[in-house]
PDB file of C-alpha atoms in Angstrom:
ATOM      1  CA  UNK A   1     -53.744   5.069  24.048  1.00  0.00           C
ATOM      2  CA  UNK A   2     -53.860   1.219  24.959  1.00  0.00           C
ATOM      3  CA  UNK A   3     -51.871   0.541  28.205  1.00  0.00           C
ATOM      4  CA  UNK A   4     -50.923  -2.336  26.302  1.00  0.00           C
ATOM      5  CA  UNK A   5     -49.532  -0.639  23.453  1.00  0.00           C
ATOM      6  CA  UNK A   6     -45.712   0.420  25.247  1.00  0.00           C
ATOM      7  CA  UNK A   7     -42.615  -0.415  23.736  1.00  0.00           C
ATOM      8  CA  UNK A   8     -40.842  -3.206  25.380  1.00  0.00           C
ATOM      9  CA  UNK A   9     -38.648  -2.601  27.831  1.00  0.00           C
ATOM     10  CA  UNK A  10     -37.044  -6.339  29.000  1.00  0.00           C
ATOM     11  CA  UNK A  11     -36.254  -7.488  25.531  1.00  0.00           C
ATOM     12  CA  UNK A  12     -35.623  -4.685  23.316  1.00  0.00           C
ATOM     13  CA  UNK A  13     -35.727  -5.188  19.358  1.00  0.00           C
ATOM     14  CA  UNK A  14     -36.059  -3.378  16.191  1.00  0.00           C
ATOM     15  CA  UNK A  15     -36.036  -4.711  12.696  1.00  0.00           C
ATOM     16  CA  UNK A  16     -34.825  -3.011  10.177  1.00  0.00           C
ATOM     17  CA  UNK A  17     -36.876  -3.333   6.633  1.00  0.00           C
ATOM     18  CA  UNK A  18     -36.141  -2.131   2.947  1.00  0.00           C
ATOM     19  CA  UNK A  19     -39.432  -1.612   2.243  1.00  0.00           C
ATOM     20  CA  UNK A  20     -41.982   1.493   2.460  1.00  0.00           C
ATOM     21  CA  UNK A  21     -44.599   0.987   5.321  1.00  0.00           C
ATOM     22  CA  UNK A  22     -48.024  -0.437   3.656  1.00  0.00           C
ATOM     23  CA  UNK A  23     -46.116  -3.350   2.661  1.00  0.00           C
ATOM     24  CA  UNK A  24     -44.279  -3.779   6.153  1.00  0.00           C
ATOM     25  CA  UNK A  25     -47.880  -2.960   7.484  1.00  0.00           C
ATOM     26  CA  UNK A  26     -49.430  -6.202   5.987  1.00  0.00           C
ATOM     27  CA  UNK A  27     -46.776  -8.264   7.199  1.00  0.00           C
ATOM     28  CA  UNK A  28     -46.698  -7.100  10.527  1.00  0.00           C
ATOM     29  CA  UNK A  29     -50.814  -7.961  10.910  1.00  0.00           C
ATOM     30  CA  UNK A  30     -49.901 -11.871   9.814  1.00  0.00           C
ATOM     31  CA  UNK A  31     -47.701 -11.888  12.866  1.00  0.00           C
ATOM     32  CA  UNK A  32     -48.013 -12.407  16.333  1.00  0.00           C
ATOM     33  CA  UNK A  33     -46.566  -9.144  17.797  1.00  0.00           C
ATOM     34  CA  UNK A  34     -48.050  -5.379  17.633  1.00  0.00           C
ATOM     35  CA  UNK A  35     -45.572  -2.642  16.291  1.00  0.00           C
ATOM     36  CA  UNK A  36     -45.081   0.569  15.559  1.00  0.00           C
ATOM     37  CA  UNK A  37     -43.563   1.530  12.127  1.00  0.00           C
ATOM     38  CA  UNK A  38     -41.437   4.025  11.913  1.00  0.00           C
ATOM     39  CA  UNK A  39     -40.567   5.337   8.614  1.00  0.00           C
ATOM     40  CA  UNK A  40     -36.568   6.427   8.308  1.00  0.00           C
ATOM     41  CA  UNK A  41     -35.591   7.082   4.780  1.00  0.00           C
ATOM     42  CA  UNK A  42     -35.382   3.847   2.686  1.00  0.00           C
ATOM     43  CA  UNK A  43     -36.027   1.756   5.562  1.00  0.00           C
ATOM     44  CA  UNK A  44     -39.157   0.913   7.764  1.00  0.00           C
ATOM     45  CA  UNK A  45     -38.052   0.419  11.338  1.00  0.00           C
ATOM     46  CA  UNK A  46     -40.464  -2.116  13.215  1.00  0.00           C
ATOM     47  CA  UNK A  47     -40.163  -1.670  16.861  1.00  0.00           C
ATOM     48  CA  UNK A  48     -42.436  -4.090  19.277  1.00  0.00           C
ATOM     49  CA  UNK A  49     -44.913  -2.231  21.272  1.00  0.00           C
ATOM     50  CA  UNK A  50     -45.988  -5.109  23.925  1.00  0.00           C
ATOM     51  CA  UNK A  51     -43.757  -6.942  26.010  1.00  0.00           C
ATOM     52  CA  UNK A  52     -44.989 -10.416  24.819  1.00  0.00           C
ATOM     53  CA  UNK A  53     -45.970 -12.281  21.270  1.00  0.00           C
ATOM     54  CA  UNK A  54     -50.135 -12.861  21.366  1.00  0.00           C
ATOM     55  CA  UNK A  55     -48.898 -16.434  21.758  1.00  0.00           C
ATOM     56  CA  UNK A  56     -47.944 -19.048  24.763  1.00  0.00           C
ATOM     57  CA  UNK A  57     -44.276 -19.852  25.008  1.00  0.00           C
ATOM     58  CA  UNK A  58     -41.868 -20.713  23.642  1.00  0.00           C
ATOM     59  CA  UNK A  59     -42.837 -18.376  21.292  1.00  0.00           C
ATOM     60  CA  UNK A  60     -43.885 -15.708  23.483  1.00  0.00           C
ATOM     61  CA  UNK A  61     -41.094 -13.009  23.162  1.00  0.00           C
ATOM     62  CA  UNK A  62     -41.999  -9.899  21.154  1.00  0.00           C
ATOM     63  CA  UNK A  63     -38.648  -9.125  19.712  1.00  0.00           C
ATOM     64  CA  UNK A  64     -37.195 -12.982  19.106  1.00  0.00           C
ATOM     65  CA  UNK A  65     -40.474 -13.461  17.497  1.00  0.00           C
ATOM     66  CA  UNK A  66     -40.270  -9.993  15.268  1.00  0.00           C
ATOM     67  CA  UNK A  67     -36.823 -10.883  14.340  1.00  0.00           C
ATOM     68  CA  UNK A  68     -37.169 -14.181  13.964  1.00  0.00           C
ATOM     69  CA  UNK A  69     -40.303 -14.554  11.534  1.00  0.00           C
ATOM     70  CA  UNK A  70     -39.699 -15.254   8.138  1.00  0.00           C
ATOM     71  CA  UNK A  71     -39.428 -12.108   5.633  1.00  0.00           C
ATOM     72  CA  UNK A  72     -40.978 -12.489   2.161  1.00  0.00           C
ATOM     73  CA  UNK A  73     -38.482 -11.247  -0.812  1.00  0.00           C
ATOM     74  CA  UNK A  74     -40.037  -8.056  -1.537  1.00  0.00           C
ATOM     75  CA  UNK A  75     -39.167  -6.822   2.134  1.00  0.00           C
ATOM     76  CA  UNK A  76     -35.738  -8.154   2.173  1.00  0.00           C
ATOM     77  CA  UNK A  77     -33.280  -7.029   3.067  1.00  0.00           C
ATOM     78  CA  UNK A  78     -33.769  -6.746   6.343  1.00  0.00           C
ATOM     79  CA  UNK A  79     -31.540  -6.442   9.950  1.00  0.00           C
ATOM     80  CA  UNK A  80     -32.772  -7.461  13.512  1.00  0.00           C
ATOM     81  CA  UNK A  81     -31.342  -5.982  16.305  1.00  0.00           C
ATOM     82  CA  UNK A  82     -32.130  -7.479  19.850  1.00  0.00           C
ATOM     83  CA  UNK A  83     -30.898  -6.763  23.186  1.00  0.00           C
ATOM     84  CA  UNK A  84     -31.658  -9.530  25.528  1.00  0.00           C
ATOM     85  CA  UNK A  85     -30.019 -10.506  28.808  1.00  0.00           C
ATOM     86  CA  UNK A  86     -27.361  -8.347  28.152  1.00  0.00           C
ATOM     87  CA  UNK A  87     -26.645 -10.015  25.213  1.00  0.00           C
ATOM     88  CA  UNK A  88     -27.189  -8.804  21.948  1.00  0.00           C
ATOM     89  CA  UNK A  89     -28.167 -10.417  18.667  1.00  0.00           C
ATOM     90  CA  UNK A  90     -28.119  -9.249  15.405  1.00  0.00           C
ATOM     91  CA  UNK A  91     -30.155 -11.383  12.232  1.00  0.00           C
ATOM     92  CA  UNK A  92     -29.695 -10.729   8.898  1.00  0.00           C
ATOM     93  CA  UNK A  93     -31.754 -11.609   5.436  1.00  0.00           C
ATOM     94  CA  UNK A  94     -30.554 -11.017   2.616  1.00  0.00           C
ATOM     95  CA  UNK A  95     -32.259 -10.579  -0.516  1.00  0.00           C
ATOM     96  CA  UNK A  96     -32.475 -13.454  -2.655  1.00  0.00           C
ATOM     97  CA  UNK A  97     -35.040 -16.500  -3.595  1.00  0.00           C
ATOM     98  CA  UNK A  98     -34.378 -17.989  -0.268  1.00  0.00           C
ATOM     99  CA  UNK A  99     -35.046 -16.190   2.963  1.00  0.00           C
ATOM    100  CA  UNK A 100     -31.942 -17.542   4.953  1.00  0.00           C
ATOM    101  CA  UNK A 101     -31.430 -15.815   7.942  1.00  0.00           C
ATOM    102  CA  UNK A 102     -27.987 -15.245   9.686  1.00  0.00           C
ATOM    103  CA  UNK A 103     -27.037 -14.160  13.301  1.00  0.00           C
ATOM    104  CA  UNK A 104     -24.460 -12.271  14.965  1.00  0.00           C
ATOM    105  CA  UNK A 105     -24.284 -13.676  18.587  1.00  0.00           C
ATOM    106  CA  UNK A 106     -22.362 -11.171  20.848  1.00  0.00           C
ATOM    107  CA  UNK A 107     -21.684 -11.259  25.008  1.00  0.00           C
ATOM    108  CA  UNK A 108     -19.974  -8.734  26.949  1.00  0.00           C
ATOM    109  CA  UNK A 109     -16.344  -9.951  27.795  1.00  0.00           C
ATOM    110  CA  UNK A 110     -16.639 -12.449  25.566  1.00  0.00           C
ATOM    111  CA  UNK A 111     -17.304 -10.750  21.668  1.00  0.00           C
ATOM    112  CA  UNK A 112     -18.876 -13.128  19.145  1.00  0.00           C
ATOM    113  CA  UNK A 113     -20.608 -16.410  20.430  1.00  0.00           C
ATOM    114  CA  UNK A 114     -20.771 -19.468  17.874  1.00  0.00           C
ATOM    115  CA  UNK A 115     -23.581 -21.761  18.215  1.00  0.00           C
ATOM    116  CA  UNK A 116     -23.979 -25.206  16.361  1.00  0.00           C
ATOM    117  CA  UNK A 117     -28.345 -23.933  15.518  1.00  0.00           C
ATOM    118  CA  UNK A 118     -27.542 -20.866  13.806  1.00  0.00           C
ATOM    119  CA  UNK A 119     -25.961 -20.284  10.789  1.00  0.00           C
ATOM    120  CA  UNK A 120     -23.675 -17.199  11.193  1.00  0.00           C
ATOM    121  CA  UNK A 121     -23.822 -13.901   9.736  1.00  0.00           C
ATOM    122  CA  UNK A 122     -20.253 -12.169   9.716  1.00  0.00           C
ATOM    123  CA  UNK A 123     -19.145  -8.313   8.728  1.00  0.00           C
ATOM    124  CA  UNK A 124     -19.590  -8.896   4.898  1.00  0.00           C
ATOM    125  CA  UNK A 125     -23.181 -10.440   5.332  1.00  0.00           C
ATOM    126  CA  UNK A 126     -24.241  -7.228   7.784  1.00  0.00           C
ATOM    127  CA  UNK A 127     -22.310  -4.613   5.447  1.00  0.00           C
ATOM    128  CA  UNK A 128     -23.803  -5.995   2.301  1.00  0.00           C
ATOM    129  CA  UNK A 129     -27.320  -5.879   3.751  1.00  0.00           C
ATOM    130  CA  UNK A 130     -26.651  -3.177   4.540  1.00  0.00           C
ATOM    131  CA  UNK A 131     -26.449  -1.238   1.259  1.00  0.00           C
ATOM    132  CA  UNK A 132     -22.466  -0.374   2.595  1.00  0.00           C
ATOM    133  CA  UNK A 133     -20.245  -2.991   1.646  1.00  0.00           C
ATOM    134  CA  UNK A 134     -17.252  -1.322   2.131  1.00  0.00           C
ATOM    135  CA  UNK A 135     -17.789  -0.798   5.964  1.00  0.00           C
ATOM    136  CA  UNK A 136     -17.174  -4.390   6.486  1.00  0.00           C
ATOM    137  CA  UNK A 137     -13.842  -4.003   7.988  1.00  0.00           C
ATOM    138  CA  UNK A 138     -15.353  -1.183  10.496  1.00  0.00           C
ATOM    139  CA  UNK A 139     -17.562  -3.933  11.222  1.00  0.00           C
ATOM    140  CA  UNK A 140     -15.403  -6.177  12.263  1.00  0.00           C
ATOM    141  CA  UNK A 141     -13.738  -4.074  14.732  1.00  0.00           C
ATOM    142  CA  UNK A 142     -16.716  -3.537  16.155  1.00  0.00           C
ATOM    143  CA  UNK A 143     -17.690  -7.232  16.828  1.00  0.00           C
ATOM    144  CA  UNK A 144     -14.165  -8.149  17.985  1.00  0.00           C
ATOM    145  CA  UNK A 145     -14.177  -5.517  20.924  1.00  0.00           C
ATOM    146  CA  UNK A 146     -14.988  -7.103  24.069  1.00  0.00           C
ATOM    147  CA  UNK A 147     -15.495  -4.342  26.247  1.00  0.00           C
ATOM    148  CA  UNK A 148     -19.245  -2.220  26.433  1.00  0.00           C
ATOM    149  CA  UNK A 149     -22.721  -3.881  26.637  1.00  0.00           C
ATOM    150  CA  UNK A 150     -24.505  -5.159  24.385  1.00  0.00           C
ATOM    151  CA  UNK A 151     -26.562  -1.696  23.832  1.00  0.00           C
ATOM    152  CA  UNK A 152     -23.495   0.406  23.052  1.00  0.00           C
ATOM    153  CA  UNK A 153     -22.635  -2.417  20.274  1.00  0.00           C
ATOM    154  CA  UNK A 154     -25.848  -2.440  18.719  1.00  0.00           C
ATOM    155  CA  UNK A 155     -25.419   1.198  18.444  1.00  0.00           C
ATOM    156  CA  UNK A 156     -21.987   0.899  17.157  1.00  0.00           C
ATOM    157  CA  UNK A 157     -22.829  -1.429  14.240  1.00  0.00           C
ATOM    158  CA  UNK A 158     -25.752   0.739  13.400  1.00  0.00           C
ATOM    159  CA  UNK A 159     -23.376   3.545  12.978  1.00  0.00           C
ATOM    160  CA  UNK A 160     -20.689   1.537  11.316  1.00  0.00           C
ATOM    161  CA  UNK A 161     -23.396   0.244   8.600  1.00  0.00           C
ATOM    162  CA  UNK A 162     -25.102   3.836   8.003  1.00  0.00           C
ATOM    163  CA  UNK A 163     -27.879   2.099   9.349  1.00  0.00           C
ATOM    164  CA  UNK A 164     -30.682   4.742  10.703  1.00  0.00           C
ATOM    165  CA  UNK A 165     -32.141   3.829  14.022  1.00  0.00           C
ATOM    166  CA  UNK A 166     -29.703   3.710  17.096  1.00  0.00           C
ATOM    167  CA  UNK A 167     -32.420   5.755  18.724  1.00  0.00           C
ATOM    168  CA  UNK A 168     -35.236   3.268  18.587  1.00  0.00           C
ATOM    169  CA  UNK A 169     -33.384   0.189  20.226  1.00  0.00           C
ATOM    170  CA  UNK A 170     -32.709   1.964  23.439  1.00  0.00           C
ATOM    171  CA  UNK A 171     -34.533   1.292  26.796  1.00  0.00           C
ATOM    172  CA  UNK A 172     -37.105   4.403  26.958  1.00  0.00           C
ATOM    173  CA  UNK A 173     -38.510   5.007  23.098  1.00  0.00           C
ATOM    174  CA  UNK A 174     -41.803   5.809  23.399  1.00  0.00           C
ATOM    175  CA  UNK A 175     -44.359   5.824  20.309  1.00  0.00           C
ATOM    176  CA  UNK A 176     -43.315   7.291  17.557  1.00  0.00           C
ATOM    177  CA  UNK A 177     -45.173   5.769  14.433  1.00  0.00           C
ATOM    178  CA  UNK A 178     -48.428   3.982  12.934  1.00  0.00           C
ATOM    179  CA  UNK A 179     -49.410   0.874  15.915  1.00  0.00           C
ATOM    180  CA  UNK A 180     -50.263  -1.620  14.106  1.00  0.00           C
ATOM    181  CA  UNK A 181     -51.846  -5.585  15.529  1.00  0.00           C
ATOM    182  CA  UNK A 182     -51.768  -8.685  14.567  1.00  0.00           C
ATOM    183  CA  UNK A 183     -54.768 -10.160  13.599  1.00  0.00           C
ATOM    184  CA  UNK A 184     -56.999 -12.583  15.491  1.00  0.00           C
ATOM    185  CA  UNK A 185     -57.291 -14.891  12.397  1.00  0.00           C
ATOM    186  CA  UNK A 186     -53.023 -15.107  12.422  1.00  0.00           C
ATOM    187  CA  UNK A 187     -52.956 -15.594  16.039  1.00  0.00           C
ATOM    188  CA  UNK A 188     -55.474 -18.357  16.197  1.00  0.00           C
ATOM    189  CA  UNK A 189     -53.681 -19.677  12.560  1.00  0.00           C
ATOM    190  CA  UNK A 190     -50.459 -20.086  14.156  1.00  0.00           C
ATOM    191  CA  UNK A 191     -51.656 -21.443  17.346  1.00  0.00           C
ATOM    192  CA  UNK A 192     -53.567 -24.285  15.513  1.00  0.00           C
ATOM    193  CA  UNK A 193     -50.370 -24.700  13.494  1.00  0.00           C
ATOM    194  CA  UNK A 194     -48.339 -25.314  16.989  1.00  0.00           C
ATOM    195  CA  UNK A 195     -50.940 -27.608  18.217  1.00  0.00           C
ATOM    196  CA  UNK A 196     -51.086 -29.743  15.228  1.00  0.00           C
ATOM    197  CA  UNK A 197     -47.235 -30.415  14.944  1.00  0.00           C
ATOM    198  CA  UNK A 198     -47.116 -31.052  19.343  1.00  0.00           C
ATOM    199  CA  UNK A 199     -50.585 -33.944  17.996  1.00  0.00           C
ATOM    200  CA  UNK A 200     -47.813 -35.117  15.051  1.00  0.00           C
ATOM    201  CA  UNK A 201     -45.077 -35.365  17.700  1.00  0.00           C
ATOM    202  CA  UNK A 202     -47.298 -37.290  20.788  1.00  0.00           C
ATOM    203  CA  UNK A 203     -48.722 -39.893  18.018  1.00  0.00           C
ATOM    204  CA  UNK A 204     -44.939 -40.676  17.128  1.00  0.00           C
ATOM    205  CA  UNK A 205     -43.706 -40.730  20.538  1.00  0.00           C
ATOM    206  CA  UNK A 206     -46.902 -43.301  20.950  1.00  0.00           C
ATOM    207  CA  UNK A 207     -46.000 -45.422  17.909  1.00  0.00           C
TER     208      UNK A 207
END
């Protein structure tokens, strides 16, 4: 097995699709982080194998970038989970036209955090992503409790939402599923993407 190839342990993600795995498996090799995929009923759980993205920073984490790279309609909807300096984040995308993505910000001691960048995702949005609507209000509760880390609420709201996966987001998974890469020809597409909006930028800061 590639040494490379170990699920992250600093920033821990999973992504939740509604889709079956040779679909997810094409998306995930236009992307810029390796994964295993995990099938778990109606869902495909993508879990980041690598620490880092095949990219420089700012866009170098593997689970902001999993969660945060837009999700065609046929794999929506879909739930990110990330635990990041003990914080946790949740994103959701709904299925619709549009790929709109909303976030759950949570801290420990301090329950949800608002910020002015992200639009917000609140109980309904997560239940009705979901597939459980009616768990909203268990939702809530979750959210508004204060106390725990940002693990044990990830775990919570898994439960709460009937999700499958509380096992997969935890600090020592180990491989369980198909590995699958990125691509060389998406890295290298997305890098010369970056460096031809930083050009755009320099020649207006120059005009």
């Amino acid at each position: 097995m590639n040494e490379r190839w170990q699920p992250a342990q600093e920033m821990r993600g999973l992504l939740l699709v509604r889709a079956e795995p040779p679909a997810v498996t094409r998306w995930v090799r236009g992307g810029l982080v390796a994964c295993q995929l995990v099938p778990l009923a109606s869902w495909t759980a993508v879990v980041p194998v690598e620490p880092a993205s095949r990219v420089q920073a700012p866009y170098d984490g593997a689970a902001s970038v999993l969660v945060g790279r837009p999700l065609p309609r046929r794999l929506r909807p879909a739930l990110g989970f990330v635990v990041a300096d003990h914080r946790a984040a949740v994103v959701v995308r709904a299925r619709g036209l549009r790929d709109s993505p909303r976030w759950l910000l949570w801290e420990p001691g301090r329950g949800p955090v608002r910020t002015r960048e992200l639009q917000q995702a609140g109980p309904r949005e997560l239940a009705a992503a979901a597939g459980h609507p009616a768990a909203a209000r268990e939702v809530a509760a979750v959210v508004r409790d204060r106390s725990g880390d940002a693990q044990r609420l990830l775990t919570d709201l898994l439960t709460v939402l009937g999700l499958p996966g509380a096992d997969l987001i935890g600090p020592h998974v180990g491989l369980r599923g198909q590995v699958v890469a990125p691509t060389a020809q998406a890295v290298a597409r997305f890098e010369r993407r970056m460096a031809e909006i930083a050009r755009h930028h320099r020649e207006l800061e120059d005009s």
